[in-house]
mmCIF file with all atom_site columns, C-alpha atoms in Angstrom:
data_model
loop_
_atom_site.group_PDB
_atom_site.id
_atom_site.type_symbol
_atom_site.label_atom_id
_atom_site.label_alt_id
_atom_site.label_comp_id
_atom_site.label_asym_id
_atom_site.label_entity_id
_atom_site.label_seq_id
_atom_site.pdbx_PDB_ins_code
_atom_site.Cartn_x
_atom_site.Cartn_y
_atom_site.Cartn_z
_atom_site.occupancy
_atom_site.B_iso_or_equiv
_atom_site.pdbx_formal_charge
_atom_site.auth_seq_id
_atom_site.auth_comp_id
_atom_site.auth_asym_id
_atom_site.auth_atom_id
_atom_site.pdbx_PDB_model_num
ATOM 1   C CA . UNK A 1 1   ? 140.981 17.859 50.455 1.00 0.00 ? 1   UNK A CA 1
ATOM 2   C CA . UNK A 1 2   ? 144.087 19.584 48.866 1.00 0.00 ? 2   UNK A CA 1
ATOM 3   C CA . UNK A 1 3   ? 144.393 16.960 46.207 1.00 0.00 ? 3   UNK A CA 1
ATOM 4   C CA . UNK A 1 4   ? 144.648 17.224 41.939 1.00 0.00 ? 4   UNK A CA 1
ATOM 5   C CA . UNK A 1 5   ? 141.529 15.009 40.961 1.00 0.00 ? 5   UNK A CA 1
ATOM 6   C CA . UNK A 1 6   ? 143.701 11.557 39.794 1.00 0.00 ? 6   UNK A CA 1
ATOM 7   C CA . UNK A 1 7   ? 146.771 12.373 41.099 1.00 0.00 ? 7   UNK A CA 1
ATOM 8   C CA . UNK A 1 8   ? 148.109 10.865 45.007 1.00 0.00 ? 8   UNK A CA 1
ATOM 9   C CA . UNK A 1 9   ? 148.910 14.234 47.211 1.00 0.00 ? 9   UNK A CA 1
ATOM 10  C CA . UNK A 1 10  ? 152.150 12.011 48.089 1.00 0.00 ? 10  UNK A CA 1
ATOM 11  C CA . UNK A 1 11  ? 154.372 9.290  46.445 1.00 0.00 ? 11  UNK A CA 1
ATOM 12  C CA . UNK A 1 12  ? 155.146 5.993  48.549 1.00 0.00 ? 12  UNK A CA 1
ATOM 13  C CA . UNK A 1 13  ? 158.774 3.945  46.930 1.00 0.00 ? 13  UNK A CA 1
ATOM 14  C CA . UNK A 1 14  ? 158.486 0.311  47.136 1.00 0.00 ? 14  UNK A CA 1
ATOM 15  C CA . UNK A 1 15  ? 160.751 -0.157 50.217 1.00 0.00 ? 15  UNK A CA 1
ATOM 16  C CA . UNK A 1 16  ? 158.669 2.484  52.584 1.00 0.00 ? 16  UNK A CA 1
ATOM 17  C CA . UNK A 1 17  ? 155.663 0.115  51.313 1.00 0.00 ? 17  UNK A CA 1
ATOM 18  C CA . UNK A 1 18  ? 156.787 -2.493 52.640 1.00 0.00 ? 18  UNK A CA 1
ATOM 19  C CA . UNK A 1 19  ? 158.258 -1.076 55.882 1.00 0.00 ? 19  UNK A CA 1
ATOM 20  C CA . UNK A 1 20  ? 154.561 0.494  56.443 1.00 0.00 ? 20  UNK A CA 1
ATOM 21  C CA . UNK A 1 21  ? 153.256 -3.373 56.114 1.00 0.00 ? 21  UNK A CA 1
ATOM 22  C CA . UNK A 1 22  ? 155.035 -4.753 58.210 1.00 0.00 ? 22  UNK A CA 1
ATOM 23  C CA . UNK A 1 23  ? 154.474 -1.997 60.822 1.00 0.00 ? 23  UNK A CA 1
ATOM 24  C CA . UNK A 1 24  ? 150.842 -2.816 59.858 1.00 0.00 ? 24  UNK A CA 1
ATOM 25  C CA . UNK A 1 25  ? 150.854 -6.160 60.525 1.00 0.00 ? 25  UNK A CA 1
ATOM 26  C CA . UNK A 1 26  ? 152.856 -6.139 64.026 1.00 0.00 ? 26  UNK A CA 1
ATOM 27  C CA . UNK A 1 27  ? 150.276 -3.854 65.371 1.00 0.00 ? 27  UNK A CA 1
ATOM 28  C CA . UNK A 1 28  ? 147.123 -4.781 63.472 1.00 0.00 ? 28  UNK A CA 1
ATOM 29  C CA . UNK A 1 29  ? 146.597 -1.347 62.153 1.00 0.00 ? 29  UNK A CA 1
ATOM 30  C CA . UNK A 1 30  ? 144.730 -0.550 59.365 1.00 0.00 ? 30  UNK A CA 1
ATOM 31  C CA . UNK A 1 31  ? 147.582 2.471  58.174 1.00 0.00 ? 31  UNK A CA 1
ATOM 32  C CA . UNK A 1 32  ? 149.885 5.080  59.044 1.00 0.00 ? 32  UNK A CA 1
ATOM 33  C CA . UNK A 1 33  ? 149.178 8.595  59.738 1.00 0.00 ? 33  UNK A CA 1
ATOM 34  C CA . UNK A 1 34  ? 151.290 10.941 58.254 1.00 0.00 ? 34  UNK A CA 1
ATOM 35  C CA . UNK A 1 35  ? 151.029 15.000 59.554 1.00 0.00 ? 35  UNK A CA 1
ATOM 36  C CA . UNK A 1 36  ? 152.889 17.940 61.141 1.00 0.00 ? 36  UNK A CA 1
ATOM 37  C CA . UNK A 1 37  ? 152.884 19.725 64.633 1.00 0.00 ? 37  UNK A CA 1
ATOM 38  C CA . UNK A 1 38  ? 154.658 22.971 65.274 1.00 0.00 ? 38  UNK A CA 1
ATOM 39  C CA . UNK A 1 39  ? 158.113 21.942 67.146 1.00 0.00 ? 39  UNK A CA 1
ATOM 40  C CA . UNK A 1 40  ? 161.692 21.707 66.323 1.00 0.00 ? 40  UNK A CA 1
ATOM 41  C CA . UNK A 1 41  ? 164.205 24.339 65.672 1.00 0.00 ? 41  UNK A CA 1
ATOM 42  C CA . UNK A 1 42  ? 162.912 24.881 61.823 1.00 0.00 ? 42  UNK A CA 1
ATOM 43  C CA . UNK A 1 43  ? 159.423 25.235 63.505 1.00 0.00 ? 43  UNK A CA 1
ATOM 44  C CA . UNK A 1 44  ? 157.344 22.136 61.907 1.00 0.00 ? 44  UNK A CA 1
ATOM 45  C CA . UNK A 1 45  ? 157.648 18.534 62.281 1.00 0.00 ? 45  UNK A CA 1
ATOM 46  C CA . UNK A 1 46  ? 156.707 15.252 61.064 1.00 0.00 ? 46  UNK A CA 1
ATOM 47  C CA . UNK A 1 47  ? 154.458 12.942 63.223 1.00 0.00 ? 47  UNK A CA 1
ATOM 48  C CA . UNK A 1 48  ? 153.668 9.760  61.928 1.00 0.00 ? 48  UNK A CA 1
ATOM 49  C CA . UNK A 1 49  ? 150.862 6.870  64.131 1.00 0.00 ? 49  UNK A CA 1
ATOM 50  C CA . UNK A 1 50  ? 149.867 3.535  63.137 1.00 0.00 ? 50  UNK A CA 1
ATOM 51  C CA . UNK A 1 51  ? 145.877 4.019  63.184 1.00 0.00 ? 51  UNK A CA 1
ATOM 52  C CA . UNK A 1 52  ? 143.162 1.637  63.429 1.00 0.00 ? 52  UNK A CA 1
ATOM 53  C CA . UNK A 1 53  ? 141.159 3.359  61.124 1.00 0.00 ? 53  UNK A CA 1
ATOM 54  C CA . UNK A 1 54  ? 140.814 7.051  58.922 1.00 0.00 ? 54  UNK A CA 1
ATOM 55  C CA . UNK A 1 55  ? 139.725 9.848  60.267 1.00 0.00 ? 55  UNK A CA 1
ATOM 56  C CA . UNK A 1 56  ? 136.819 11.817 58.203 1.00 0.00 ? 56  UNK A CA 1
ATOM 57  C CA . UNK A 1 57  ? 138.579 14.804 55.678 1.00 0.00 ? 57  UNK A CA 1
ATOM 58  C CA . UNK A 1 58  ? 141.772 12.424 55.841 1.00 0.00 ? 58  UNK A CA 1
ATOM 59  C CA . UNK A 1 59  ? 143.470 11.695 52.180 1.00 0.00 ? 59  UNK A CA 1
ATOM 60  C CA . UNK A 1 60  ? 144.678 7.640  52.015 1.00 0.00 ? 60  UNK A CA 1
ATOM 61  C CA . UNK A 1 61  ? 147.202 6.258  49.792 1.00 0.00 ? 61  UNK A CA 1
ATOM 62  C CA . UNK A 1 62  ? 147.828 3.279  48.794 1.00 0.00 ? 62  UNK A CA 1
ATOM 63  C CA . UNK A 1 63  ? 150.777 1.421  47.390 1.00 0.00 ? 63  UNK A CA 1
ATOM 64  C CA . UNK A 1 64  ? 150.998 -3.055 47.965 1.00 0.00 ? 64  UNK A CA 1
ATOM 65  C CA . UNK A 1 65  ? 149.254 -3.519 50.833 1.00 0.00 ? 65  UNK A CA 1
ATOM 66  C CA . UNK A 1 66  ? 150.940 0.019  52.198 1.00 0.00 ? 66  UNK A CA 1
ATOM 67  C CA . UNK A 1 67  ? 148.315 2.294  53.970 1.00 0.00 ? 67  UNK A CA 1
ATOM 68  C CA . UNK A 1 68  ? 149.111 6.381  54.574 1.00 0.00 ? 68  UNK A CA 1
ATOM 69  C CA . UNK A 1 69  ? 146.580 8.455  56.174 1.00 0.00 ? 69  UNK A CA 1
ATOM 70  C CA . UNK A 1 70  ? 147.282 12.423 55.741 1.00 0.00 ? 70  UNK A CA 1
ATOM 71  C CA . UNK A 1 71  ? 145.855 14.372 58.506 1.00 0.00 ? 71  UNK A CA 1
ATOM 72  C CA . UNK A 1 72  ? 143.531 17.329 56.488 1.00 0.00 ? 72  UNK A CA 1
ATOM 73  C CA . UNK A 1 73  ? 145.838 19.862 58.306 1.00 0.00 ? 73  UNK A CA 1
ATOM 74  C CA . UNK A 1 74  ? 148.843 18.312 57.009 1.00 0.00 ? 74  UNK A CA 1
ATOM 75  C CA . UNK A 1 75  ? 147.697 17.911 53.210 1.00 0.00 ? 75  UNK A CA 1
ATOM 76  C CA . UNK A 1 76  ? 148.919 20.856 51.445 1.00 0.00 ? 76  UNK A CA 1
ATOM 77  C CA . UNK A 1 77  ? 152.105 21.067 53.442 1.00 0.00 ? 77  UNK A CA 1
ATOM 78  C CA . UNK A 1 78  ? 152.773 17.477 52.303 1.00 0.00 ? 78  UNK A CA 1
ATOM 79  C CA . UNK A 1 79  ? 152.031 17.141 48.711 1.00 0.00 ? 79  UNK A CA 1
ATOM 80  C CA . UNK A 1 80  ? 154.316 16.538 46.258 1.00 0.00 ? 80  UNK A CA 1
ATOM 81  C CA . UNK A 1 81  ? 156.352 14.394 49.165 1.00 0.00 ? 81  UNK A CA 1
ATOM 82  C CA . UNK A 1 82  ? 157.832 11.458 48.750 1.00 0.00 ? 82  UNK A CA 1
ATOM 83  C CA . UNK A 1 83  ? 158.097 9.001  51.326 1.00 0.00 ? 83  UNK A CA 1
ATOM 84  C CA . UNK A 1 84  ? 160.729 6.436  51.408 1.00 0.00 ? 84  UNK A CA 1
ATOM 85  C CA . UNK A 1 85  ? 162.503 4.104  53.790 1.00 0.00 ? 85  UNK A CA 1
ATOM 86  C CA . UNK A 1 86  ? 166.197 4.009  54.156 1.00 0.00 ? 86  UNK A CA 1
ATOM 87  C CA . UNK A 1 87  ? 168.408 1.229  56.066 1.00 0.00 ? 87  UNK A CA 1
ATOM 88  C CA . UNK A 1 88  ? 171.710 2.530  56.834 1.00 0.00 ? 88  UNK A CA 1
ATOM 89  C CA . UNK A 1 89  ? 174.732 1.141  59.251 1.00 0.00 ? 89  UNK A CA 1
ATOM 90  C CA . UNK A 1 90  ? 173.867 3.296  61.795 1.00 0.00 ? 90  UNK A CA 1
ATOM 91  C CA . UNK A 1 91  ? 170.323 4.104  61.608 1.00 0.00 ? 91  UNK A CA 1
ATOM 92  C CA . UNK A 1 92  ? 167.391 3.547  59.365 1.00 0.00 ? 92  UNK A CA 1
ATOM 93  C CA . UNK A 1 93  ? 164.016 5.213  59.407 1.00 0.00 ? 93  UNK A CA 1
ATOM 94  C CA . UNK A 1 94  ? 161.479 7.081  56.991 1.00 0.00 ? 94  UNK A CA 1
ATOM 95  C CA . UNK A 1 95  ? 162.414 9.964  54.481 1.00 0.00 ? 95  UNK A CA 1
ATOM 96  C CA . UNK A 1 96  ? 160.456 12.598 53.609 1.00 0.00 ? 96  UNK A CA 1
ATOM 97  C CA . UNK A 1 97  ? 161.631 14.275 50.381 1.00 0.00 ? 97  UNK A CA 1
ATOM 98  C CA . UNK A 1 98  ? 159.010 17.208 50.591 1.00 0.00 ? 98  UNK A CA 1
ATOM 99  C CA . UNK A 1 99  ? 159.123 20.009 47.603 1.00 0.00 ? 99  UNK A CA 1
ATOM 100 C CA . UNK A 1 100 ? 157.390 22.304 50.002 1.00 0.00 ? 100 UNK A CA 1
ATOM 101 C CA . UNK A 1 101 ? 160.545 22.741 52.600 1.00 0.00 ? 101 UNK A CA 1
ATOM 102 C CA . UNK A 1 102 ? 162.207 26.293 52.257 1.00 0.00 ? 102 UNK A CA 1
ATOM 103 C CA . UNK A 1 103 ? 164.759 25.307 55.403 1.00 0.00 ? 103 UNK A CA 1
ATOM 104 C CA . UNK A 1 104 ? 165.206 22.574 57.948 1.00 0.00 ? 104 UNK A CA 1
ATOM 105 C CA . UNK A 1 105 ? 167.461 21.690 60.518 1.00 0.00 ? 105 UNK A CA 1
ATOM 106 C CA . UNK A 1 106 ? 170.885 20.943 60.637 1.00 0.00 ? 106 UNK A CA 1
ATOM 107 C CA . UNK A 1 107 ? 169.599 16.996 62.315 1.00 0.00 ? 107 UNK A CA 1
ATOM 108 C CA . UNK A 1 108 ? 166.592 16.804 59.911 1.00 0.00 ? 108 UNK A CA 1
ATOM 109 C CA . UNK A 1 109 ? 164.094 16.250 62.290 1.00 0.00 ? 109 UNK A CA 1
ATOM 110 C CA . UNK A 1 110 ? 162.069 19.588 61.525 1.00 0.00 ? 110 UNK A CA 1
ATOM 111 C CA . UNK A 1 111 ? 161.563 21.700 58.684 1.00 0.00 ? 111 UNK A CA 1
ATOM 112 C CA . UNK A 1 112 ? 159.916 25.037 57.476 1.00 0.00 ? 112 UNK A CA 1
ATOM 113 C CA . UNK A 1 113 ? 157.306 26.086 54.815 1.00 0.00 ? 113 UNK A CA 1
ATOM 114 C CA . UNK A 1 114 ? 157.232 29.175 52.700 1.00 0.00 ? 114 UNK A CA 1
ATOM 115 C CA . UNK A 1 115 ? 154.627 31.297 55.387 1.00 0.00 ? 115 UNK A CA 1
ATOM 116 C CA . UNK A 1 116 ? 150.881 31.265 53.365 1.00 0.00 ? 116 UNK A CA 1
ATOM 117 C CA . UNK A 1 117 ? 150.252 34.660 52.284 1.00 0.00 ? 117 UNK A CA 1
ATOM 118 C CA . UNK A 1 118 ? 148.369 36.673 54.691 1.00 0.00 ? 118 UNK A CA 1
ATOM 119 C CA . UNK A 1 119 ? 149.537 35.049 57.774 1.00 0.00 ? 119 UNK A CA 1
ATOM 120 C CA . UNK A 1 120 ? 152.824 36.816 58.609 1.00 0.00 ? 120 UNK A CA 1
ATOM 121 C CA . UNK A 1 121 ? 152.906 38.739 61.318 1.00 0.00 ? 121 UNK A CA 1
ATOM 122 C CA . UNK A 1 122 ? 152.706 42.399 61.715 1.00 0.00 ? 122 UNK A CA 1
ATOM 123 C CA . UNK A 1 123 ? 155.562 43.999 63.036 1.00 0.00 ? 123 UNK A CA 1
#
């Protein structure tokens, strides 16, 4: 929907491939969904569902197996991201390295976009 003809709205690395798989595979899903909801103290965050199957307007990517479904709301908020999966000592989980974040919280968990022109708020 918000794509460059040829080029993926997001990047998956080899280890959040495989991660997605396996969640795949445990739940018999055909991919996950990637998109945003209003929350957080930044104001946006990232939601993320294993899904049986796409939804219509919904961009897939594809990377080894890996399935990612972006919501059509999500799509221009999220390209240019790159997901990855990092395993720490104390916690491990998906990473989204977006260009499109101007701020985000101090825990991670939410993050804000540059407002689109025309929908500020009158004061």
């Amino acid at each position: 929907m918000f794509a460059i003809p040829g080029t993926s709205p997001v990047s998956i690395t080899p280890a959040a491939a495989a991660q997605i798989v396996r969640l795949m595979a445990g739940k018999d899903a055909y991919g996950l969904r990637i998109g945003l909801k209003k929350g957080g103290c930044a104001g946006m965050e990232y939601t993320m569902e294993l899904a049986a199957t796409p939804a219509p307007n919904e961009e897939v990517v594809e990377l080894d197996g890996a399935r990612v479904m972006i919501a059509p709301m999500a799509q221009m908020f999220l390209f240019g991201t790159e997901i990855d999966y990092e395993t720490g000592l104390l916690e491990s989980g998906f990473r989204f390295r977006n260009p499109n974040v101007t701020d985000s919280c101090g825990c991670g968990e939410s993050v804000r976009f540059e407002p689109i022109e025309g929908s500020r708020a009158q004061s």
